[in-house]
Short mmCIF file of C-alpha atoms in Angstrom, two decimals:
data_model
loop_
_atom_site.label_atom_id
_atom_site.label_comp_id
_atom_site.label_asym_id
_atom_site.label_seq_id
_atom_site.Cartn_x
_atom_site.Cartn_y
_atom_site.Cartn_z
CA UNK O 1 0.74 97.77 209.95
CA UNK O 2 -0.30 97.07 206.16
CA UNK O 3 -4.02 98.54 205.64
CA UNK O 4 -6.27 98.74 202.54
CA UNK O 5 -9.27 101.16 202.26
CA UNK O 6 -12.29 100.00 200.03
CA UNK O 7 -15.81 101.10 200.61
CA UNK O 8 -18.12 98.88 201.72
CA UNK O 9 -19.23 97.26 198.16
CA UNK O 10 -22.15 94.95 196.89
CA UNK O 11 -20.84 91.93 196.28
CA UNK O 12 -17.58 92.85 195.29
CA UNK O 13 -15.77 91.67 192.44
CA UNK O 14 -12.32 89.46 192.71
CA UNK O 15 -9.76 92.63 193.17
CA UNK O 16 -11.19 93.81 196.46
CA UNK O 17 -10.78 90.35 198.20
CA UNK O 18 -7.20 90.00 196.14
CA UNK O 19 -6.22 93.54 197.70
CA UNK O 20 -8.01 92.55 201.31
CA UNK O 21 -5.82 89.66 201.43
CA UNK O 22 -2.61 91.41 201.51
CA UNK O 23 -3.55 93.72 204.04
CA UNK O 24 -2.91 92.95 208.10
CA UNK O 25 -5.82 95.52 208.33
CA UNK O 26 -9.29 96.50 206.27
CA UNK O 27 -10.70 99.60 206.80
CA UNK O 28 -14.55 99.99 205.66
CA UNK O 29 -14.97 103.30 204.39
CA UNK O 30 -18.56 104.08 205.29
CA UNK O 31 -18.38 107.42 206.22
CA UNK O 32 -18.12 109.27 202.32
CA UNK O 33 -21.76 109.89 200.35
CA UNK O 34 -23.71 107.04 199.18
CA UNK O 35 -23.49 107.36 195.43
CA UNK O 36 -26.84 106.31 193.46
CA UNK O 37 -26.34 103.70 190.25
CA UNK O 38 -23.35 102.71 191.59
CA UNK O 39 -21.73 99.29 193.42
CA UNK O 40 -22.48 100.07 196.67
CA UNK O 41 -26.08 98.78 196.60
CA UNK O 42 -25.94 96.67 193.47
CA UNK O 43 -23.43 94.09 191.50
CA UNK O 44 -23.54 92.31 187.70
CA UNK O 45 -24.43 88.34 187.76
CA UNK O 46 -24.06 86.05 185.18
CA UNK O 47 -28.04 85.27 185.28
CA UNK O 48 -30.26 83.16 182.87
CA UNK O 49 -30.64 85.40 180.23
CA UNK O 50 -27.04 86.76 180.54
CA UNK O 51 -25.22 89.45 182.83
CA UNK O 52 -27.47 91.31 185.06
CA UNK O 53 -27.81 93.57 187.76
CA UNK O 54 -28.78 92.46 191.30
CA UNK O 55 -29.41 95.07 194.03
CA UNK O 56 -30.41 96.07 197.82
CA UNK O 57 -33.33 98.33 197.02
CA UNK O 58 -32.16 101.60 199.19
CA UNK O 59 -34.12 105.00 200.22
CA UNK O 60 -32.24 107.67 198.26
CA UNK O 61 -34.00 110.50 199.83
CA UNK O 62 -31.56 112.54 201.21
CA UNK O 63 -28.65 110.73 200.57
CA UNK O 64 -26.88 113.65 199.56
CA UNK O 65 -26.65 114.72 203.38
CA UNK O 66 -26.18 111.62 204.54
CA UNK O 67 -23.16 108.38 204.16
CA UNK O 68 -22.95 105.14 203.25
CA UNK O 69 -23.54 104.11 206.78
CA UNK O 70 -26.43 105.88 207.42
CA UNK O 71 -28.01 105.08 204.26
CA UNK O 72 -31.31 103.08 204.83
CA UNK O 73 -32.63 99.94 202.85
CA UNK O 74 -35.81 100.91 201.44
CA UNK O 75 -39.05 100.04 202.54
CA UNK O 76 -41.66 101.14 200.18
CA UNK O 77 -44.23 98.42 199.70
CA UNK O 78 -42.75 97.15 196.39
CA UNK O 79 -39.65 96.46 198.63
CA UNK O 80 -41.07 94.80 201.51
CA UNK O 81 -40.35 91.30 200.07
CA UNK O 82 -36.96 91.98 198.33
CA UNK O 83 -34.56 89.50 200.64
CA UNK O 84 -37.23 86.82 199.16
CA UNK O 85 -37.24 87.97 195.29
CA UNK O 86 -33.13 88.55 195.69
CA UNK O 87 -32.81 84.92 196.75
CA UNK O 88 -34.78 83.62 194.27
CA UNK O 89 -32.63 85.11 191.82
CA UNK O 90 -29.74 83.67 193.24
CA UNK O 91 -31.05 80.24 192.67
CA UNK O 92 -32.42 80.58 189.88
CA UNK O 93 -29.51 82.15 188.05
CA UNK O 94 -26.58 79.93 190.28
CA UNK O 95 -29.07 76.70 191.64
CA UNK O 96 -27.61 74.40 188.92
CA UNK O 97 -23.68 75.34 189.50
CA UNK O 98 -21.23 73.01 191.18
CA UNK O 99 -20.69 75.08 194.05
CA UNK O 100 -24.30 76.20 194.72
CA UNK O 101 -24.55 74.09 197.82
CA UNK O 102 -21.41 75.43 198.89
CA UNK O 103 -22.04 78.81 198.68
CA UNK O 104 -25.71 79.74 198.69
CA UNK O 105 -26.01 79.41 202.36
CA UNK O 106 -22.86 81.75 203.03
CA UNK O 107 -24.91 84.16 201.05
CA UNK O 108 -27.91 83.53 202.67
CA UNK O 109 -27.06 84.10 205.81
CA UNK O 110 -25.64 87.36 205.29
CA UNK O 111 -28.25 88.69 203.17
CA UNK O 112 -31.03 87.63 205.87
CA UNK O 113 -29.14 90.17 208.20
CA UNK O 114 -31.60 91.91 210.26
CA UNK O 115 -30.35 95.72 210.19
CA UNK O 116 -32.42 99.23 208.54
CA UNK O 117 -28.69 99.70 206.72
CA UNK O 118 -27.77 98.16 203.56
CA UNK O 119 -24.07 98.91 204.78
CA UNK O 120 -24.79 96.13 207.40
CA UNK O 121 -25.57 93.80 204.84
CA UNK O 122 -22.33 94.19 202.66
CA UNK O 123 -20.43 94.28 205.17
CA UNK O 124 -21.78 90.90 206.44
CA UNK O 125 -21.03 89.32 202.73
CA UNK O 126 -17.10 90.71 202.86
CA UNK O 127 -16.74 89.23 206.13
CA UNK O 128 -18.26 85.99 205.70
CA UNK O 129 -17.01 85.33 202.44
CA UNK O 130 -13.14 86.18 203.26
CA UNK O 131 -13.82 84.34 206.31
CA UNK O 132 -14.60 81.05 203.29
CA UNK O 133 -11.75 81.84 201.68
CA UNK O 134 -9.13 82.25 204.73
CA UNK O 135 -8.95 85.79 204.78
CA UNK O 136 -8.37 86.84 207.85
CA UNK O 137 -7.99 90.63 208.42
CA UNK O 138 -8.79 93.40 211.21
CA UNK O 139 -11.81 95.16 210.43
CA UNK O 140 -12.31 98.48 211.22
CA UNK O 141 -15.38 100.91 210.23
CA UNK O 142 -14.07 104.49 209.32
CA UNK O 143 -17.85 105.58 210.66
CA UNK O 144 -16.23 104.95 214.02
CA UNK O 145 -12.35 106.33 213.81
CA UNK O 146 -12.27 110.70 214.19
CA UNK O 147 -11.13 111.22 210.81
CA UNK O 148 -12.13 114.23 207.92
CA UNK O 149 -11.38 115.20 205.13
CA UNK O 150 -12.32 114.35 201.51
CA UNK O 151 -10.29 112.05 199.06
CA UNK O 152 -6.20 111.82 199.67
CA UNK O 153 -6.50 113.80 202.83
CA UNK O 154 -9.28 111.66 204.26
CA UNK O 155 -7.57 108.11 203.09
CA UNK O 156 -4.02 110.15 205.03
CA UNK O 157 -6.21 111.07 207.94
CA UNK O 158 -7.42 106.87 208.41
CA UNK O 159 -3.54 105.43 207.73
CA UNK O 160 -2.53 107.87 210.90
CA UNK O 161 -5.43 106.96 212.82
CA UNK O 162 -5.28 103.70 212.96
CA UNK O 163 -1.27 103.64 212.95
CA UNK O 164 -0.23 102.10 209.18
CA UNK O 165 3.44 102.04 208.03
CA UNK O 166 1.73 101.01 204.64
CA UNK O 167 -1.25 101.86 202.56
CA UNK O 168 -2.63 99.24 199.90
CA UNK O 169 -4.02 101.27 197.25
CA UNK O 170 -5.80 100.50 193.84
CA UNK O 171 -4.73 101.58 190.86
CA UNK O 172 -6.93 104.81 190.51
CA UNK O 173 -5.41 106.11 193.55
CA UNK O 174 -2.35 107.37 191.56
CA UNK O 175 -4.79 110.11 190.20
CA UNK O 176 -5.57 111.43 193.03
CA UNK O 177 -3.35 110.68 196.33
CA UNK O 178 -0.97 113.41 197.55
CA UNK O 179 2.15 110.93 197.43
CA UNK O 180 4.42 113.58 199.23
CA UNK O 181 1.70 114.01 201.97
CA UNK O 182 2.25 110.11 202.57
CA UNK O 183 6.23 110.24 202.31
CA UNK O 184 6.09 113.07 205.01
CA UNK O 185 4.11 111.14 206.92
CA UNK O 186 6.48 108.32 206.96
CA UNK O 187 3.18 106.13 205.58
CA UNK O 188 4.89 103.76 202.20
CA UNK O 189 1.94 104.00 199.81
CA UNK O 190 1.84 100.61 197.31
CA UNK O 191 -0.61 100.11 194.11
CA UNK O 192 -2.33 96.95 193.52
CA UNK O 193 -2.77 96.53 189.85
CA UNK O 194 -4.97 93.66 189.51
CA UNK O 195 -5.54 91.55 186.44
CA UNK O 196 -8.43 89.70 186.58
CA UNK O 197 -8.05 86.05 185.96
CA UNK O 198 -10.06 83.78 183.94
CA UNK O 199 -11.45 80.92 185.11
CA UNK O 200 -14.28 78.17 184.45
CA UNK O 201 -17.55 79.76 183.94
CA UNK O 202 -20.82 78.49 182.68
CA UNK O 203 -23.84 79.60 180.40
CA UNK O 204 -21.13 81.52 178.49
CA UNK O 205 -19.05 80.71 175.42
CA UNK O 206 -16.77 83.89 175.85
CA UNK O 207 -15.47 84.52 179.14
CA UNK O 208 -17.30 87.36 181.31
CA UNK O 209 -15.11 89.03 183.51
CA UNK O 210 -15.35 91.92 186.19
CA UNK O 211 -18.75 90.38 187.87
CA UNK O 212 -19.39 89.83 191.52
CA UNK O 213 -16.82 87.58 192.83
CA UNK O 214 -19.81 85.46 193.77
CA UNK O 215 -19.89 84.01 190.25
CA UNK O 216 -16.23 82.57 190.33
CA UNK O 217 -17.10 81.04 193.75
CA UNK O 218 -20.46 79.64 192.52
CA UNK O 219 -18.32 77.65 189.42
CA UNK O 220 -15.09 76.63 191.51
CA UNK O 221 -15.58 76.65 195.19
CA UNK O 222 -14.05 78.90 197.30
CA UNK O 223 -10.47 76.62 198.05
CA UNK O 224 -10.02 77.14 194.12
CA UNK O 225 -11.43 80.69 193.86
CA UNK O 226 -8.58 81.77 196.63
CA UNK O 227 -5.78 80.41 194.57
CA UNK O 228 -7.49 82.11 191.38
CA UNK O 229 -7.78 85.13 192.90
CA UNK O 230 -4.61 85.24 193.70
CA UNK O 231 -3.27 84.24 190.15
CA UNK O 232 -4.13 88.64 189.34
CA UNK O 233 -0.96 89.49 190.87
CA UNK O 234 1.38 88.25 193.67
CA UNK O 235 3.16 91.86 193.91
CA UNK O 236 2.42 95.64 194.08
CA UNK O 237 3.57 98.25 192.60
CA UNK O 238 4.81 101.75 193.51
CA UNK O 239 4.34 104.73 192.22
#
């Protein structure tokens, strides 16, 4: 069994779907601390006026005692409208693209989602859009496996769990995963060092890279984002 271990991001950017589609198996890790400023809630855009941010508006009281999973979408009354405003953004920033039509209602859907957790919501983009791009993994929540532990531990404790022979890992996992813990375990542990491709992209003389993978499928579709995606890297590396 070949798993890969990614949290749960905002629109994610084109490594996580390259590293997803490798993998027989993708477990969501939404059981570690929601971490504020950061891509789980929120993901750069290539908007009118440029890059940008665009976000799920979340309550961050008392997100230091609680995870990703139980983290709540916000619902202060500046918030109350924000599936509305985020949409609008969408089509104002992507409405004149060549994929827009494509697209737009994959994103929709998900983002219309009726759940209290943001994590919901992501995890309804990842699906959907691997799903457009004929990605076809197991998912599996780490919320539900009987796991512990904090960094190379934890992703150790998950690979046993759920019975993996081999661990997908990015490239920052080499700073901090116990490689002889793994070899003990009998659990092959391989790096995916993605380069990120370039591709056509509007509104832009120079190219903009490591946005939300949302902007490569808005300019070429998601048959052609797939292949680009791919073009990062075909291989991984060890150690």
């Amino acid at each position: 069994m070949v798993i890969t271990i990614h949290q749960p991001e905002h629109l994610p950017w084109l490594g996580l779907f390259n590293k997803i589609a490798k993998a027989e198996m993708f477990v969501i890790l939404d059981s570690v601390q929601y971490e504020k400023n950061y891509f789980q809630s929120r993901n750069k855009i290539l908007g009118t006026n440029g890059v940008q941010w665009i976000n799920i508006p979340v309550n961050v009281k008392g997100h230091m005692d609680g995870t990703i999973a139980t983290t709540e979408i916000s619902t202060a009354p500046n918030n109350l409208k924000w599936k509305t405003k985020y949409l609008q953004t969408i089509r104002q920033s992507y409405g004149k693209y060549p994929f827009f039509d494509e697209v737009y209602p994959v994103l929709e859907t998900a983002i219309l989602t009726e759940s209290p957790y943001f994590c919901d919501i992501n995890i309804a983009i990842i699906k959907d859009f691997c799903e457009c791009l004929d990605i076809h993994p197991e998912y599996v929540r780490s919320s539900e496996l009987s796991v512990n532990g904090l960094k190379s531990s934890l992703i150790l404790d998950i690979c046993k769990e759920v019975g993996a022979t081999t661990y997908i890992a990015g490239p920052s996992g080499r700073d901090y995963l116990d490689m002889e813990s793994f070899k003990e375990a009998g659990i092959e542990v391989k790096f995916n060092d993605y380069a990120h491709p370039v591709y056509p992209q509007k509104r832009t003389e120079e190219f903009t890279d490591h946005l939300s993978a949302l902007d490569l499928f808005m300019n070429c579709g998601f048959e052609e984002s797939k292949r680009i995606i791919m073009e990062g890297n075909e291989g991984l590396a060890d150690y």
